[in-house]
PDB file of C-alpha atoms in Angstrom:
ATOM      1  CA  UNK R  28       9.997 -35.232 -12.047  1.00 56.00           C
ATOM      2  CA  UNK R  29       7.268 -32.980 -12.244  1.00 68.00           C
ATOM      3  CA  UNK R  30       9.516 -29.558 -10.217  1.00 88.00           C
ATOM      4  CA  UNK R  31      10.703 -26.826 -11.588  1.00 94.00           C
ATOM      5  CA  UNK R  32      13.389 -25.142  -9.837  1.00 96.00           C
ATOM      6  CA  UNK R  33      13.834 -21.135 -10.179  1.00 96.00           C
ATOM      7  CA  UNK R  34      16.795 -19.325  -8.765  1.00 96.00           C
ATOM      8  CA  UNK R  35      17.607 -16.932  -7.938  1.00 96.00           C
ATOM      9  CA  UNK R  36      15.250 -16.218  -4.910  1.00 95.00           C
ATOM     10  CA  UNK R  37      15.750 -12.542  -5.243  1.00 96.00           C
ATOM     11  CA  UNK R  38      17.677 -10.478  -7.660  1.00 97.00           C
ATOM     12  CA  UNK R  39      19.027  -6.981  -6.937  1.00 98.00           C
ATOM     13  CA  UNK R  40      19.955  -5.205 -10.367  1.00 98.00           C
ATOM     14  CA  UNK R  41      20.997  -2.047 -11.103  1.00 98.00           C
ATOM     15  CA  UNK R  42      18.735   0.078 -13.910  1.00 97.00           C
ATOM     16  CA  UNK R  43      20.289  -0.309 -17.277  1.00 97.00           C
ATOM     17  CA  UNK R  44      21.815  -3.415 -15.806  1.00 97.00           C
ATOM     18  CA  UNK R  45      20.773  -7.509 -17.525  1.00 98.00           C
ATOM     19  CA  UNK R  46      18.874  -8.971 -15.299  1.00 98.00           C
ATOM     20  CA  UNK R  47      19.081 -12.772 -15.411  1.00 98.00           C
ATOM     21  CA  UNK R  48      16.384 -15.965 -14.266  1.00 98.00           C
ATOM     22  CA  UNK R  49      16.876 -19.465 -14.517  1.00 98.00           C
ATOM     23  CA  UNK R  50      14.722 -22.370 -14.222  1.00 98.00           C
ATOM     24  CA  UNK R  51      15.349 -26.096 -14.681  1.00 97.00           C
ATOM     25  CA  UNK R  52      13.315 -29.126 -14.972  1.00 96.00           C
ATOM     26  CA  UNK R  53      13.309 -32.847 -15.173  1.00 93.00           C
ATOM     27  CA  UNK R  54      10.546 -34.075 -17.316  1.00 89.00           C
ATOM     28  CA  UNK R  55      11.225 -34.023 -20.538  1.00 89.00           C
ATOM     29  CA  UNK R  56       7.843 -34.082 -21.403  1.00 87.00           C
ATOM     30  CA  UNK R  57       7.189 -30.829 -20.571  1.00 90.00           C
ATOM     31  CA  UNK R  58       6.884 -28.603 -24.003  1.00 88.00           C
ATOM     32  CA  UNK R  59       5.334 -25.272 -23.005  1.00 90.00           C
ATOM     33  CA  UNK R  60       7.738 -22.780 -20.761  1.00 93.00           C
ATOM     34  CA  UNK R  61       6.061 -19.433 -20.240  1.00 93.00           C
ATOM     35  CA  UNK R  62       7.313 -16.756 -17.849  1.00 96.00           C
ATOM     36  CA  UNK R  63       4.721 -14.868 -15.596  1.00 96.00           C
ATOM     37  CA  UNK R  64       5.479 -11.242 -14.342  1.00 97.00           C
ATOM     38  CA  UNK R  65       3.500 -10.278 -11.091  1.00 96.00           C
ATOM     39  CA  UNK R  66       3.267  -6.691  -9.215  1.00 96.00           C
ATOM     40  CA  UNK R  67       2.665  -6.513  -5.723  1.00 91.00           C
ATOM     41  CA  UNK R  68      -1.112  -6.876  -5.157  1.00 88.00           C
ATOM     42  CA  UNK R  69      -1.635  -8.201  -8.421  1.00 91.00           C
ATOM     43  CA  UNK R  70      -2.115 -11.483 -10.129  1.00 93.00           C
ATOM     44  CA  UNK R  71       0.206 -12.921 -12.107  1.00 95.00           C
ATOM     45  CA  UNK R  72       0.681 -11.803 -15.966  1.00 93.00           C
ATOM     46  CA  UNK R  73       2.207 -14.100 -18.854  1.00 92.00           C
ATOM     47  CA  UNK R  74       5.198 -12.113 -20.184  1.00 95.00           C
ATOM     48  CA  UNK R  75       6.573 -14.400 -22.705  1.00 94.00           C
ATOM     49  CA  UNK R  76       6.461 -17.945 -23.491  1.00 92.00           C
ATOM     50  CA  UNK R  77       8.533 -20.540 -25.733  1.00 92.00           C
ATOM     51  CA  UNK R  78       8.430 -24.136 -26.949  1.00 89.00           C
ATOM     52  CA  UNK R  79      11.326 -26.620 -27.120  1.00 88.00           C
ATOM     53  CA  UNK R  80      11.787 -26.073 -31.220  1.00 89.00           C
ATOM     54  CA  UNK R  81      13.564 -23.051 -30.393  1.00 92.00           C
ATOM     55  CA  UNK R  82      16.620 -21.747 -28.407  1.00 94.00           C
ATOM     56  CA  UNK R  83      15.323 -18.080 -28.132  1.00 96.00           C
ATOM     57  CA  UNK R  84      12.668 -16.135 -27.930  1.00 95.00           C
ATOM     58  CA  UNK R  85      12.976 -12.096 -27.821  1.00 96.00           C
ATOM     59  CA  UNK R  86       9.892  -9.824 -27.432  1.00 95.00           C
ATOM     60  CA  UNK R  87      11.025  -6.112 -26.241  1.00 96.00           C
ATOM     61  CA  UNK R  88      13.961  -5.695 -23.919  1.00 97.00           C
ATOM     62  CA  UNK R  89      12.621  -9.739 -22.813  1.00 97.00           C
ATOM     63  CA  UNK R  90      14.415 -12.925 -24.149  1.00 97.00           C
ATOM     64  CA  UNK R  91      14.078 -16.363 -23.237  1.00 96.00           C
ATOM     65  CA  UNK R  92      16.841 -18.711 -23.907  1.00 96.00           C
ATOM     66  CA  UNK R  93      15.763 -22.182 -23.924  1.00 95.00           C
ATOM     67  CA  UNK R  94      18.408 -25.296 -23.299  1.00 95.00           C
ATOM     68  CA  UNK R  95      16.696 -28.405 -24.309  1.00 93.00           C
ATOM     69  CA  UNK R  96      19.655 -30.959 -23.792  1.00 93.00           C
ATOM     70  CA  UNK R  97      20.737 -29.026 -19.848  1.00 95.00           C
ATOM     71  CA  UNK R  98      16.740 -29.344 -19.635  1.00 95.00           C
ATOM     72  CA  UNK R  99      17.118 -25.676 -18.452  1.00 96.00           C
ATOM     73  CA  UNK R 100      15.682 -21.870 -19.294  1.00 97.00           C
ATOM     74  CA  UNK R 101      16.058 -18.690 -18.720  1.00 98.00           C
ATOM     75  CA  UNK R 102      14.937 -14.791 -18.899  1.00 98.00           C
ATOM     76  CA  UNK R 103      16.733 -12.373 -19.312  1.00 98.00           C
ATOM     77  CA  UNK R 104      15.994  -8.655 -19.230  1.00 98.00           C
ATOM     78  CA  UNK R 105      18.056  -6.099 -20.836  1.00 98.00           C
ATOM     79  CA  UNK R 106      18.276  -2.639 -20.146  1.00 98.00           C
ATOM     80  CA  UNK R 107      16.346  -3.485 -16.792  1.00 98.00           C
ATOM     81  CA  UNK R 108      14.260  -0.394 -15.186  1.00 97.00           C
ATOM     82  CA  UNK R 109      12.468   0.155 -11.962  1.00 97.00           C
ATOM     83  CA  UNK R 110       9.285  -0.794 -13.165  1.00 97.00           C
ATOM     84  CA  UNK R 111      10.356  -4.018 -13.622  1.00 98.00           C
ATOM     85  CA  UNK R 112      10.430  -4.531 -10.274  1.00 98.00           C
ATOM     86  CA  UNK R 113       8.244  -7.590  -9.493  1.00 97.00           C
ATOM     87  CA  UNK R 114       8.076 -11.018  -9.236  1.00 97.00           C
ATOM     88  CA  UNK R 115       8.770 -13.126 -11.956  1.00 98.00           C
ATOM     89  CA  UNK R 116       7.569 -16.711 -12.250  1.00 96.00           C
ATOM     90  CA  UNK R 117       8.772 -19.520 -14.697  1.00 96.00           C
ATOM     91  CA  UNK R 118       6.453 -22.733 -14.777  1.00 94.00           C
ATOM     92  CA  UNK R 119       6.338 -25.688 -17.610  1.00 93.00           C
ATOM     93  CA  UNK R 120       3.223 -27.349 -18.649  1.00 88.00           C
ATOM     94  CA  UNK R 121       2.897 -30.595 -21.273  1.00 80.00           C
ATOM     95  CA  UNK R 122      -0.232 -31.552 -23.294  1.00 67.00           C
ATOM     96  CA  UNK R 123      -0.355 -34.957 -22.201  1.00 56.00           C
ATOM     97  CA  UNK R 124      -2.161 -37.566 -19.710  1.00 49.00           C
ATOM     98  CA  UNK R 125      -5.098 -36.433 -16.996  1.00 51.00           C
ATOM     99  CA  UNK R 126      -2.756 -32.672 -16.636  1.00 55.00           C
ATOM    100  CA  UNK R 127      -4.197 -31.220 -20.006  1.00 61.00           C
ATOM    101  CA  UNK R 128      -2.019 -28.559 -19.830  1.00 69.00           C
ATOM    102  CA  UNK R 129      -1.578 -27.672 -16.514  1.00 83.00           C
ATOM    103  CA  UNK R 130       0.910 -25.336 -15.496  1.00 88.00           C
ATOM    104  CA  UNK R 131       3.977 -26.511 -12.801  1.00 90.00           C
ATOM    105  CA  UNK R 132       5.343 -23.386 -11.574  1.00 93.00           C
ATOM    106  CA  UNK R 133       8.606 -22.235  -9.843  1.00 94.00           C
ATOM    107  CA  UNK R 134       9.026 -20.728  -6.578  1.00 94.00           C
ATOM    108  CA  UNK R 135       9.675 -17.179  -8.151  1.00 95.00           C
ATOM    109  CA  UNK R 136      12.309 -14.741  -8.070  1.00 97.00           C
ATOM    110  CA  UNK R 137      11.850 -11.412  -6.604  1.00 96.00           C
ATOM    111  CA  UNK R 138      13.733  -8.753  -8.904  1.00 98.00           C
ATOM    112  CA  UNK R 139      14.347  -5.076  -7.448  1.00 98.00           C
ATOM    113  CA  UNK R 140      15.601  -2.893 -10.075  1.00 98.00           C
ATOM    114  CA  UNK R 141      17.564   0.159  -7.993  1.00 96.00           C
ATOM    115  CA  UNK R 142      17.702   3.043 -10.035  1.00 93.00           C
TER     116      UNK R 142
ATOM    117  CA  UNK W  30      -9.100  -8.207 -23.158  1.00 72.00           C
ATOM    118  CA  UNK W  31      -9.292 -11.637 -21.056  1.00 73.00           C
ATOM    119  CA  UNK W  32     -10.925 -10.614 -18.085  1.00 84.00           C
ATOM    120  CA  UNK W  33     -10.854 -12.601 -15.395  1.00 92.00           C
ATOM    121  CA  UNK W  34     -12.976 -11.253 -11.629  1.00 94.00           C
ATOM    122  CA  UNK W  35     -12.807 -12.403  -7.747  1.00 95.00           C
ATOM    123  CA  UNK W  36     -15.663 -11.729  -5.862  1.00 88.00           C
ATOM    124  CA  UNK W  37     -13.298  -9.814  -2.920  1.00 91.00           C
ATOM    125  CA  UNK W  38      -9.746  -8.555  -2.829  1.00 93.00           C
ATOM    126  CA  UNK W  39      -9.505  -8.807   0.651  1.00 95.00           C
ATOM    127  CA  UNK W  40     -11.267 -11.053   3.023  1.00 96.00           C
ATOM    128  CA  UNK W  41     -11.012 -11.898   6.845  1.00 97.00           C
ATOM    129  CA  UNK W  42     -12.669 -14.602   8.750  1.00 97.00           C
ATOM    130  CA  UNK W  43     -13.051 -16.341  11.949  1.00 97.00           C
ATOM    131  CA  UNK W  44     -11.539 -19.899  12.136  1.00 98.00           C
ATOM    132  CA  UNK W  45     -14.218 -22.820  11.719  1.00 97.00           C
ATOM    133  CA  UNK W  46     -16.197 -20.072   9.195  1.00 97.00           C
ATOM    134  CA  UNK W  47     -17.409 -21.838   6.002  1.00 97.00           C
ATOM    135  CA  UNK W  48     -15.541 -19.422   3.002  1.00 97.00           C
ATOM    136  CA  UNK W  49     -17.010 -18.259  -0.608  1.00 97.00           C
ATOM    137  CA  UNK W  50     -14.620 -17.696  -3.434  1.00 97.00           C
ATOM    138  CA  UNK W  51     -15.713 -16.824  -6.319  1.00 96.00           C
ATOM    139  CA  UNK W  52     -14.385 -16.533  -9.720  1.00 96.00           C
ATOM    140  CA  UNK W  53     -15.883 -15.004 -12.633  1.00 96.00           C
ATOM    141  CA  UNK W  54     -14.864 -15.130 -16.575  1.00 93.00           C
ATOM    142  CA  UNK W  55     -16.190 -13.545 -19.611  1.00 86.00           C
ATOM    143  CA  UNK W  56     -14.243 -15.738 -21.958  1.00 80.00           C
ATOM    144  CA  UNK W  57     -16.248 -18.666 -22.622  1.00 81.00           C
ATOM    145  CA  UNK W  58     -13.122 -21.191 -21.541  1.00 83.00           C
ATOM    146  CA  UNK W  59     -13.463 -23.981 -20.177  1.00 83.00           C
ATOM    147  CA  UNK W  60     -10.681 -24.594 -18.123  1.00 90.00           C
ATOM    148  CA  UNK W  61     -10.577 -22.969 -14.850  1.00 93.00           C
ATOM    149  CA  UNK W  62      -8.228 -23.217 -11.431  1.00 95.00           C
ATOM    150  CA  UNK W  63      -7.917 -22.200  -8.380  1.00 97.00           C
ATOM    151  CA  UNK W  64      -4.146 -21.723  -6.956  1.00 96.00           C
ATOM    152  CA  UNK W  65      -2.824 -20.519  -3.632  1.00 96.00           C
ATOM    153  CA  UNK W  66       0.045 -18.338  -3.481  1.00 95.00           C
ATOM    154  CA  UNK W  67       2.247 -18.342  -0.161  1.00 93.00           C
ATOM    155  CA  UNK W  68       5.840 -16.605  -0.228  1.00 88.00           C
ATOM    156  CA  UNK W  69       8.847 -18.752  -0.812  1.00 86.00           C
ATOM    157  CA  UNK W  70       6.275 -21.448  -2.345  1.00 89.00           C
ATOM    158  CA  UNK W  71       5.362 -19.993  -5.115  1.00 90.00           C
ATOM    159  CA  UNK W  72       1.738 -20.864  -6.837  1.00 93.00           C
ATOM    160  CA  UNK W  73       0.437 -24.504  -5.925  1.00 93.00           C
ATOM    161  CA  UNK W  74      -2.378 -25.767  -7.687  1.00 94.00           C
ATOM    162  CA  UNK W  75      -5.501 -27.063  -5.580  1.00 96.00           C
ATOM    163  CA  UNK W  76      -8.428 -27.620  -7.861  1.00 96.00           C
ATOM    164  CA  UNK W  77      -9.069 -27.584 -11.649  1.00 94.00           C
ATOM    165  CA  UNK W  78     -12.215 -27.724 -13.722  1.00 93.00           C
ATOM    166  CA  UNK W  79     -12.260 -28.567 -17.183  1.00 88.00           C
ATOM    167  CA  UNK W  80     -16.197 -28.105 -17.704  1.00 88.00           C
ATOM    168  CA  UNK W  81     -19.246 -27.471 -16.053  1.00 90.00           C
ATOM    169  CA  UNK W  82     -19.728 -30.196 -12.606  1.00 89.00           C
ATOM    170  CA  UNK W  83     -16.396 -31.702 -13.657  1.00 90.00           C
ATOM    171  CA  UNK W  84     -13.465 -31.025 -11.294  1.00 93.00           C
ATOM    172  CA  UNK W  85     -10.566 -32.458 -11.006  1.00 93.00           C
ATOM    173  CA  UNK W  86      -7.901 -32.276  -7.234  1.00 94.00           C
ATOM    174  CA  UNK W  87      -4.921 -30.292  -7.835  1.00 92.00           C
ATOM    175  CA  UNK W  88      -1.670 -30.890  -5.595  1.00 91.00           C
ATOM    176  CA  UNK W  89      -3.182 -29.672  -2.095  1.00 95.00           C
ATOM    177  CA  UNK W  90      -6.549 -30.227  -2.120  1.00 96.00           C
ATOM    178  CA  UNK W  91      -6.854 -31.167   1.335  1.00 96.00           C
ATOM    179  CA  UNK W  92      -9.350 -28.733   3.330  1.00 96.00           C
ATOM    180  CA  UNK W  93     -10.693 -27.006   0.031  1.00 98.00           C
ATOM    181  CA  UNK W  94     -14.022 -28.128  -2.089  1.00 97.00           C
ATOM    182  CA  UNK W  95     -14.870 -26.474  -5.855  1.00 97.00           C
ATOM    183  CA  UNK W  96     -18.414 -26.019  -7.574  1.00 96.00           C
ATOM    184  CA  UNK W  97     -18.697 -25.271 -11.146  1.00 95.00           C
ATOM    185  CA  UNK W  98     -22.500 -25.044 -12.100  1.00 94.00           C
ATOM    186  CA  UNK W  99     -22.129 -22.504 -15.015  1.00 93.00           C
ATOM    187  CA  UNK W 100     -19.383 -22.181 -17.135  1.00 92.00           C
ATOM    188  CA  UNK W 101     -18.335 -18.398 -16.018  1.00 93.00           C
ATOM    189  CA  UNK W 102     -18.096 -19.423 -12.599  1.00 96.00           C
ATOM    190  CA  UNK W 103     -15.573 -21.784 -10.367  1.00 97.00           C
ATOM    191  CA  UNK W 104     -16.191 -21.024  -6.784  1.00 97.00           C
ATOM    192  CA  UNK W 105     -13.726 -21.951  -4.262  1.00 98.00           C
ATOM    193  CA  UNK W 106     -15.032 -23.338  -0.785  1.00 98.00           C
ATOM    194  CA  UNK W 107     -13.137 -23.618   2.457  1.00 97.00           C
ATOM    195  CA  UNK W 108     -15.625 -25.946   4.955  1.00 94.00           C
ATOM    196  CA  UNK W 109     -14.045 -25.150   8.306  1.00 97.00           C
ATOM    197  CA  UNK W 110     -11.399 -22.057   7.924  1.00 97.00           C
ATOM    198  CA  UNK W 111      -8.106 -22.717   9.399  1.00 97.00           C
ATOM    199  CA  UNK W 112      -4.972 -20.537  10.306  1.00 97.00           C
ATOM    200  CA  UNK W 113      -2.895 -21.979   7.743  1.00 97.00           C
ATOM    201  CA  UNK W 114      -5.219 -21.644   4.918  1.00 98.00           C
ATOM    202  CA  UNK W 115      -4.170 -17.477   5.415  1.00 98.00           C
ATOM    203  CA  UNK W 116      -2.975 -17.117   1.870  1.00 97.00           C
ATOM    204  CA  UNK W 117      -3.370 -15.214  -1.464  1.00 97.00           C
ATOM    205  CA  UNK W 118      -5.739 -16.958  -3.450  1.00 98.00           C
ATOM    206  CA  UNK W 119      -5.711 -16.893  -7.708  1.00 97.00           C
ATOM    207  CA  UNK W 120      -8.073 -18.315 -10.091  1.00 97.00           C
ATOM    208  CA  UNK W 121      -6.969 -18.283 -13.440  1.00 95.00           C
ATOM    209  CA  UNK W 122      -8.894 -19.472 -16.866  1.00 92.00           C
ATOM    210  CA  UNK W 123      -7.228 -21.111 -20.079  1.00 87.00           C
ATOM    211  CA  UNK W 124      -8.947 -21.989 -23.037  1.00 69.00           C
ATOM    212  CA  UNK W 125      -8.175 -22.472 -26.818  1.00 60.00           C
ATOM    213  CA  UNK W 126      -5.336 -24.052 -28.529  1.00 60.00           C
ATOM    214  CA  UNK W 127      -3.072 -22.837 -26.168  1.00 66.00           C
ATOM    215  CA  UNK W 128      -1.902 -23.268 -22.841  1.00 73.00           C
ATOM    216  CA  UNK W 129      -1.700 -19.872 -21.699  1.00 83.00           C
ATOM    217  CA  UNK W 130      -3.144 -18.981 -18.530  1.00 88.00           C
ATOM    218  CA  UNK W 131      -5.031 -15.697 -17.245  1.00 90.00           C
ATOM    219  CA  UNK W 132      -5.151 -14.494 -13.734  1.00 94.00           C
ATOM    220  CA  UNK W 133      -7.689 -13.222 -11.735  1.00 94.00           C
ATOM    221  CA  UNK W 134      -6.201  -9.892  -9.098  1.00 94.00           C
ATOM    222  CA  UNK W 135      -6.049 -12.558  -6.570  1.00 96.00           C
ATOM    223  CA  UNK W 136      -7.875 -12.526  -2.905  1.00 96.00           C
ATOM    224  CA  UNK W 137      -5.850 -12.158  -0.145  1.00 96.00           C
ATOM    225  CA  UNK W 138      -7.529 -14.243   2.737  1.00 97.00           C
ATOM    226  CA  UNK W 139      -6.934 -13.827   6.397  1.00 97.00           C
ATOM    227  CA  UNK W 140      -8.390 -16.522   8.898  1.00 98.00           C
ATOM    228  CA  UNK W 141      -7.888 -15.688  12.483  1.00 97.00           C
TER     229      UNK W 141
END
């Protein structure tokens, strides 16, 4: 109850191409779904973020479309470029019980933008 | 800027060593964690603190100890190093309304 499951693993996308990540949970509980980018030898960095009162969120060439009945969400990046190229991480968190907050994060998706 | 500071990027130690991390904030928050990060795993939670001497286990706590005596600081402490605590190590802070998180660069620990 308390997984969230990312695929793809890894992601091969050509530049100007829509990259696409999706991530999907059981606990309906959860009510916090941010999206973490990280670069090799970096830690991770929140990218965008949305709560279950809306179905999308778009900042940039980033968009999050958020599923609450399929209990599932997803990122999507248009126009994708090479320096996207990283890691991205979904995770959900809920403000309830001993957690506080705490984040539950996916296994990550490796994304390699070819240009 | 949230700024968020390990004590090393890169560490290596002998196996049965006794191992400092330390993480450093300049926030004020008072929630702080400590994750490891291993490939296909993805980031796995092994201690939280939500204020100074309180800690709390995360999901694999086993082998690893936390001390929080001032609020800027949540050190991470491995008693006896083993192989298969090799990983990439990230503390990260959250504070405020929200329940965004910050990460530290992360310290990639080798133990052979």
């Amino acid at each position: 109850q308390q997984q969230v499951k990312q695929s793809p693993q890894s992601l091969i996308v050509q530049k100007g191409g829509i990259s696409i990540i999706n991530c999907a949970y059981e606990n309906t509980a959860f009510d916090y779904f941010p999206w973490y980018q990280q670069f090799p030898g970096k830690g991770p960095a929140l990218l965008i973020a949305i709560r279950p009162d809306v179905s999308e969120k778009k900042e940039g060439r980033f968009t999050i479309s958020f599923n609450k009945s399929a209990k599932q969400f997803s990122l999507h990046i248009m126009d994708s470029q090479p320096g996207d190229s990283a890691t991205y991480f979904c995770a959900a968190s809920m403000d309830s019980g001993g957690s506080q907050g705490n984040l539950i994060f996916g296994k990550g998706t490796k994304l390699s933008v070819k240009p | 800027d949230v700024k968020v500071t390990q004590s090393s990027r890169y560490l290596v130690k002998r196996t049965g060593e006794k191992v400092f991390l330390e993480c450093v904030q300049d926030m004020d928050h008072e929630n702080m964690f400590w994750y490891r990060q291993d490939p296909g795993l993805g980031l796995r939670l092994i201690y939280f603190s939500y204020d100074v001497k309180m800690k709390e286990k995360g999901d694999i706590p086993e082998g690893y100890s936390v001390s929080r005596e001032k609020k800027e600081r949540f050190s991470l402490i491995l008693e006896s190093a083993s192989t298969n605590q090799t990983s990439m190590y990230l503390c990260a802070i959250r504070g405020g309304a929200g329940y965004e998180q910050y990460f530290g660069p992360g310290t990639r620990l080798t133990v052979t």
